[in-house]
Coordinates of C-alpha atoms in Angstrom, one line a residue:
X1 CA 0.0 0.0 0.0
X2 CA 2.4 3.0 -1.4
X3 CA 0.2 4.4 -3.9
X4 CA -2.8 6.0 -3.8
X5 CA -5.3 6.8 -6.6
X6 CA -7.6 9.3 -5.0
X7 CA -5.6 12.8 -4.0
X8 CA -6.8 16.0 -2.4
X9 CA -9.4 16.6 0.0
X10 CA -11.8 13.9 1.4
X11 CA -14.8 15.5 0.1
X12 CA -18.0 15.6 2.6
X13 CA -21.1 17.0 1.6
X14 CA -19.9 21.5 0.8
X15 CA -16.7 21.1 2.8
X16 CA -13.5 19.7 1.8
X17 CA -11.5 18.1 4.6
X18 CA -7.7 18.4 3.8
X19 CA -5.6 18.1 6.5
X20 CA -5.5 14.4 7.9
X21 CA -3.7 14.1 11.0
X22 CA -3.2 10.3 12.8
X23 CA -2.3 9.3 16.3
X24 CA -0.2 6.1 17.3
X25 CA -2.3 3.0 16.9
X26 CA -2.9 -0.4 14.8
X27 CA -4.2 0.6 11.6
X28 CA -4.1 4.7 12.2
X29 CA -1.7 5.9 9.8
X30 CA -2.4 3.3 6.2
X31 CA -6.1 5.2 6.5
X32 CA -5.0 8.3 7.4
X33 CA -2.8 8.6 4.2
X34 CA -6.0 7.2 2.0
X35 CA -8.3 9.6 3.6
X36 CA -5.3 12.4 3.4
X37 CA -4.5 11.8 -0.1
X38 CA -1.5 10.4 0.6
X39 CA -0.2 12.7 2.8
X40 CA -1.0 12.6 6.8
X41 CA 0.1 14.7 9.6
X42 CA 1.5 13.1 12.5
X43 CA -0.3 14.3 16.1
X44 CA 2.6 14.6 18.5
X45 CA 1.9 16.0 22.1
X46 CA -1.6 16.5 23.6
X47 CA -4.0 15.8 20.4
X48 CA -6.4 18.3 21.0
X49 CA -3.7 21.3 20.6
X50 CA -1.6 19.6 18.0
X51 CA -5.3 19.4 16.0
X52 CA -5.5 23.6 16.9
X53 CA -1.7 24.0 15.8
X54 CA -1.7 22.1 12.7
X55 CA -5.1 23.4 11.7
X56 CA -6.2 19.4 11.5
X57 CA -9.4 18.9 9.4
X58 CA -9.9 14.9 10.1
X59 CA -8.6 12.8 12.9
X60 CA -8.0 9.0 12.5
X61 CA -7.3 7.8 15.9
X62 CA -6.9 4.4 17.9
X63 CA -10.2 4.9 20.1
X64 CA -12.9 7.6 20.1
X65 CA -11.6 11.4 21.2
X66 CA -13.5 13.1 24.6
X67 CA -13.2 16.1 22.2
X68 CA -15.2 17.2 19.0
X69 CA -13.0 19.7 17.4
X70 CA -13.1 17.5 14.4
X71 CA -14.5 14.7 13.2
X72 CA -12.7 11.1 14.1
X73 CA -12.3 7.7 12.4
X74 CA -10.9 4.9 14.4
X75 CA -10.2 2.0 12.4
X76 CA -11.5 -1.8 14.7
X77 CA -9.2 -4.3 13.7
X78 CA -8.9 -3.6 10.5
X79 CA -6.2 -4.4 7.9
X80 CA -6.5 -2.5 4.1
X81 CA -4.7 -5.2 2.7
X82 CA -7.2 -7.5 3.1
X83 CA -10.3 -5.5 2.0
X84 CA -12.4 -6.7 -0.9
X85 CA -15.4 -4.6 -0.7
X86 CA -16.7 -1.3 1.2
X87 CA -19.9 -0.7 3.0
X88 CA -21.0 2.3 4.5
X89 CA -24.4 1.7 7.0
X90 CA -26.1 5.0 6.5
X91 CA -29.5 6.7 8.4
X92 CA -30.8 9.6 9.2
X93 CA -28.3 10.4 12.0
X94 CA -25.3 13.1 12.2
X95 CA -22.4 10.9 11.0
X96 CA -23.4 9.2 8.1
X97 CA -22.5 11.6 5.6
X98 CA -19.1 11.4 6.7
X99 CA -19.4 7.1 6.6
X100 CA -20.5 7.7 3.0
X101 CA -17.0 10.0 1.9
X102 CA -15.2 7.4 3.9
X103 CA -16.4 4.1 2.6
X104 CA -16.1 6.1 -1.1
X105 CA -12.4 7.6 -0.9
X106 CA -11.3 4.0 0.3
X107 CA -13.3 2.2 -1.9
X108 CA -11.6 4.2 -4.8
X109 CA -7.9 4.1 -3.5
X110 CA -8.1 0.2 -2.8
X111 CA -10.0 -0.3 -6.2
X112 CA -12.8 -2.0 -4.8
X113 CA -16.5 -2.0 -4.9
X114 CA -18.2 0.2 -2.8
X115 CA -22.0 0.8 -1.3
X116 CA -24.5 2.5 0.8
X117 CA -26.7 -0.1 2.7
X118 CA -29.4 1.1 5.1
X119 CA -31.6 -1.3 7.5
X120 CA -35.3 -0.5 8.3
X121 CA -38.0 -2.0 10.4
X122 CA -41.2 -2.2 8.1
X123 CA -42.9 -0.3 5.8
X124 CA -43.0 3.0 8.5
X125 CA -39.4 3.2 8.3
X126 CA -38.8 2.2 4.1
X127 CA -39.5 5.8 3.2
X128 CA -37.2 8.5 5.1
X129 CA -34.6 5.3 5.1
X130 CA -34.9 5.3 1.0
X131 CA -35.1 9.3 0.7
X132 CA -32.0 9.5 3.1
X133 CA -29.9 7.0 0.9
X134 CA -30.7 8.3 -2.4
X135 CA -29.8 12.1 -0.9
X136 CA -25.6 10.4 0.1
X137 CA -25.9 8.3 -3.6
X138 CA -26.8 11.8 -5.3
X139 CA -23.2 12.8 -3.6
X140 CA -21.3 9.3 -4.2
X141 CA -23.0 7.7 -7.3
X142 CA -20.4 5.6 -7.6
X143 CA -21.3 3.6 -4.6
X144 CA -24.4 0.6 -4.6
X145 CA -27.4 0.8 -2.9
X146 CA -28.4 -1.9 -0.6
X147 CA -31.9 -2.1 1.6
X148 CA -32.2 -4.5 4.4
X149 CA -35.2 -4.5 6.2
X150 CA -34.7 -6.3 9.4
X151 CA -35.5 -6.0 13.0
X152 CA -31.8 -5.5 13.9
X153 CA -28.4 -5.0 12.1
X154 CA -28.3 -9.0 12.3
X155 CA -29.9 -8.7 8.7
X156 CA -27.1 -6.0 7.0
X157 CA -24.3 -8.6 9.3
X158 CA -25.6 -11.7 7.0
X159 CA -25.4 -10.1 3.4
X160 CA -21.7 -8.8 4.2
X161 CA -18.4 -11.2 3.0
X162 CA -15.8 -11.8 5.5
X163 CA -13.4 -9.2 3.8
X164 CA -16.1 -6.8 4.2
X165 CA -14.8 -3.3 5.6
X166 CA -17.8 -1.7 7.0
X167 CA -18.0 1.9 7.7
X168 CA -20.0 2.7 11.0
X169 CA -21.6 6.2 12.4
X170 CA -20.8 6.5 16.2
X171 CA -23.5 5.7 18.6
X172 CA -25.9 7.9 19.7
X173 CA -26.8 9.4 16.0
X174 CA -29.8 7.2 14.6
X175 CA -31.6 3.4 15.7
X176 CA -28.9 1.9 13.1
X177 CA -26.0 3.0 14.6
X178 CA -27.4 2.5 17.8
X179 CA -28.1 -1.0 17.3
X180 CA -24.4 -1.8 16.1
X181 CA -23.0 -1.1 19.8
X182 CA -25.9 -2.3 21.5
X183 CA -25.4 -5.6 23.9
X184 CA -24.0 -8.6 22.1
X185 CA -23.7 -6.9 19.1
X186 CA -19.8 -5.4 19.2
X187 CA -18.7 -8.6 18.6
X188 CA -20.5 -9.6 16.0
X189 CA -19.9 -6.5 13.9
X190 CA -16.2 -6.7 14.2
X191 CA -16.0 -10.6 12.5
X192 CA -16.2 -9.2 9.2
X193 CA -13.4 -7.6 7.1
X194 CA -12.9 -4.8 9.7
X195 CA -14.9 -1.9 11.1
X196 CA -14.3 2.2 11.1
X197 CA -16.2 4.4 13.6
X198 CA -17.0 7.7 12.3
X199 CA -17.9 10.6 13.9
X200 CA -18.3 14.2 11.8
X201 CA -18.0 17.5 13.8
X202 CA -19.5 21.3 13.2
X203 CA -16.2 23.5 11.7
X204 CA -14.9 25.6 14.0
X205 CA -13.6 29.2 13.6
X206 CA -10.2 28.1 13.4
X207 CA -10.8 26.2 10.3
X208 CA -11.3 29.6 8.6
X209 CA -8.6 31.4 10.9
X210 CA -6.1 33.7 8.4
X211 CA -3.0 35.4 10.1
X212 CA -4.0 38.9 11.5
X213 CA -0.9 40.8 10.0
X214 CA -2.1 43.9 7.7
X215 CA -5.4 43.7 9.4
X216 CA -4.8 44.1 13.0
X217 CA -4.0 47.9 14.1
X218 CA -1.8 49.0 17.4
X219 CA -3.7 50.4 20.0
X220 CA -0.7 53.9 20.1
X221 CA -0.8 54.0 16.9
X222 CA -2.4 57.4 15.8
X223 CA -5.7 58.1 14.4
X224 CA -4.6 59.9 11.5
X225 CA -2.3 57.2 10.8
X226 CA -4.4 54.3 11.4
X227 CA -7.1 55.5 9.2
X228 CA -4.7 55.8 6.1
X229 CA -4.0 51.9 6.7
X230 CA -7.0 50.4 7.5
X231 CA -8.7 48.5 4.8
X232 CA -11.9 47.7 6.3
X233 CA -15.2 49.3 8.1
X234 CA -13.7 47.6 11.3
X235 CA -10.7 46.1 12.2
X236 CA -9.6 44.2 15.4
X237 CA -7.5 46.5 18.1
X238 CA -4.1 44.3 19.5
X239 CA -1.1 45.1 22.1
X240 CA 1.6 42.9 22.2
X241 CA -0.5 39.7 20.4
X242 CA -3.8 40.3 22.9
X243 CA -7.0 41.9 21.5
X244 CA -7.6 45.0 23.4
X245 CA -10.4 46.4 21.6
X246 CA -11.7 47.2 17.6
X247 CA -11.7 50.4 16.4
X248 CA -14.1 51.6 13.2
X249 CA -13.1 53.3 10.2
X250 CA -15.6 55.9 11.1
X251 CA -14.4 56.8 14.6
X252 CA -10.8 57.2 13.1
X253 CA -12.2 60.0 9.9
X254 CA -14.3 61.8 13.1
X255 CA -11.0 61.7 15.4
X256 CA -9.0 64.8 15.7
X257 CA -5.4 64.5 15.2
X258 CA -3.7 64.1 18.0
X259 CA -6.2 61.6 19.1
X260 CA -4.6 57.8 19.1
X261 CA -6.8 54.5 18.1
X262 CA -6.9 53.4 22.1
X263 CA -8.7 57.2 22.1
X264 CA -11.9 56.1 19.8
X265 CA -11.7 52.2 20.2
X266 CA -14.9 49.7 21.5
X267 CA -14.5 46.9 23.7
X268 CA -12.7 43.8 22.2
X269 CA -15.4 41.2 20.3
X270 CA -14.3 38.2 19.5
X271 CA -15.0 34.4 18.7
X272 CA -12.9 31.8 20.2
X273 CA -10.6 29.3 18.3
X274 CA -12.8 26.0 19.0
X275 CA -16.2 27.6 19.1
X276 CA -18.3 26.6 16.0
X277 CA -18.0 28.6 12.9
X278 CA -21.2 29.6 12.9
X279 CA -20.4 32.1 15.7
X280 CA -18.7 34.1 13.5
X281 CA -21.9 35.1 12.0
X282 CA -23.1 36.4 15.0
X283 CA -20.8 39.6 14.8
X284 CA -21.2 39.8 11.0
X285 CA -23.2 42.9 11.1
X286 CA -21.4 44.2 14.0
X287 CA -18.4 44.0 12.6
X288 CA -19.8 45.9 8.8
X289 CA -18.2 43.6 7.0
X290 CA -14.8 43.6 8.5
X291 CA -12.7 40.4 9.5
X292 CA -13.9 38.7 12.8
X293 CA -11.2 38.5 15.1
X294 CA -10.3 35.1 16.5
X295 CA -8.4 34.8 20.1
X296 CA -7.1 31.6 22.1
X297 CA -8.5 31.1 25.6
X298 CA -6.1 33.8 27.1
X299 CA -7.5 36.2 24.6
X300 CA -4.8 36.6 22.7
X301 CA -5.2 37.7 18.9
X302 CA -4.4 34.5 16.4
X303 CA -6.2 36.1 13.5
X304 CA -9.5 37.0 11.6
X305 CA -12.0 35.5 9.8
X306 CA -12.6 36.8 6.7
X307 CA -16.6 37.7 6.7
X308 CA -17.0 36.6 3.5
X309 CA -16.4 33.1 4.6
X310 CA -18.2 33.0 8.1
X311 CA -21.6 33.3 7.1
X312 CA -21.3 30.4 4.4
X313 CA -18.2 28.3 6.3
X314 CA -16.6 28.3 2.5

């Protein structure tokens, strides 16, 4: 396993996950590099700020993180090599968009066939279960379609060969996924061709983080001066790498001269490094259009958000 087919970003639903980091681990690092495009970034030190510092987009890890900065995949006894076929059990839950991108990036890389499958209970459930897999096979037609129904997953277990790799949601997102980790049942699902746990995440601000410099104006720096540099309606205030305040375009043309920008400043707004991205768009219109400013948990300035991308995370 050197050579990959698929490159670039594992593609789930509008967002592009590039950076594929791995931790120590049986299995970690061979899907890392498929799900990475060949490339994967090694987690060294506490995983949850090596995923900040290296920006990480997709963790494969050895067991299920306590944190959901981004979304995981933790390969169960599972060996590539050996892999004839993938299957991805999709629902209506959180994570199985993210099984479907999976199952089809290593489908592709391995050269193998690839599906959706989907269990329901009876007529009640064949509806939403059929809408929800023909929505991920609009986004991966080059995956099959399978429909089970059955009372448990004990039906999708039988149809599956013993180098089947199948492609699970985490617990906790739909009755499917639910029912693979339920009593007697972890066992079972590990006998085929291997299992991976997925488990997607929102994007957070730092995904969309740009470096501050040219944006970011000194809080001595004078009002005349600063209004001749700044490029936007309102720009993020910083002394010494902490946000101390923002200061508006308008303030600075009303200012006199010998006035400084800590003179006609506001109060420091902000969104924090691991909150969702979708806080960003809470200070759009504060902000008129200029960058939201993005701080670590001592407050310290790390850069902006550019608000063209907060309100669509693209």
């Amino acid at each position: 396993m050197t050579a990959y087919r698929p490159r670039g970003g594992l593609k789930v639903g509008d967002e592009t996950l590039n950076r594929v980091a791995w931790t120590r681990g049986d299995g970690c690092l061979p899907l890392a590099e498929v799900l990475g495009g060949g490339v994967a970034i090694a987690i060294t030190g506490e995983p949850e700020e090596s995923c900040l510092t290296n920006r990480v987009d997709l963790l494969v890890a050895r067991r299920m993180t306590s944190f959901d900065l981004v979304p995981v995949a933790v390969p169960v006894a599972t060996t590539l090599t050996n892999v004839t076929e993938v299957t991805a059990a999709v629902a209506g839950g959180p994570h199985s968009e993210l099984a479907a991108a999976v199952a089809a990036r290593i489908a592709a890389a391995l050269g193998v066939d690839g599906a959706l499958a989907t269990v329901h209970r009876g007529d009640r459930d064949r509806a939403p279960s059929l809408e929800r897999l023909g929505e991920l096979a609009g986004h991966h037609p080059q995956l099959d379609r399978t429909v089970i129904e059955s009372q448990s997953v004990a039906g999708l277990i039988e149809v599956l060969s013993p180098t089947t790799l199948l492609i699970l949601g985490a617990p906790g997102g739909s009755w499917l996924h639910r029912q693979f980790f339920g009593v007697g049942h972890r066992l079972q699902v590990a006998a085929p061709g291997g299992v991976i746990v997925v488990r997607s995440a929102p994007r957070r601000c730092f995904h969309r983080t740009v470096d501050a410099a040219g944006v970011a104006v000194g809080p001595h720096l004078s009002a005349a001066a600063a209004r001749d540099v700044v490029r936007y309606e309102v720009v993020p205030v910083a002394d010494a790498g902490q946000l101390v305040g923002v200061v508006r375009l308008s303030a600075l043309r009303k200012a006199d001269g010998h006035l400084s920008v800590a003179d006609v400043m506001e109060p420091p707004v902000a969104v924090e490094a691991t909150e969702p991205l979708t806080a960003a768009d809470d200070l759009k219109d504060f902000l008129d259009g200029g960058p939201v400013p993005v701080t670590d948990r001592r407050g310290r300035l790390i850069g902006t958000i550019p608000a063209d991308t907060a309100a669509s995370g693209g």
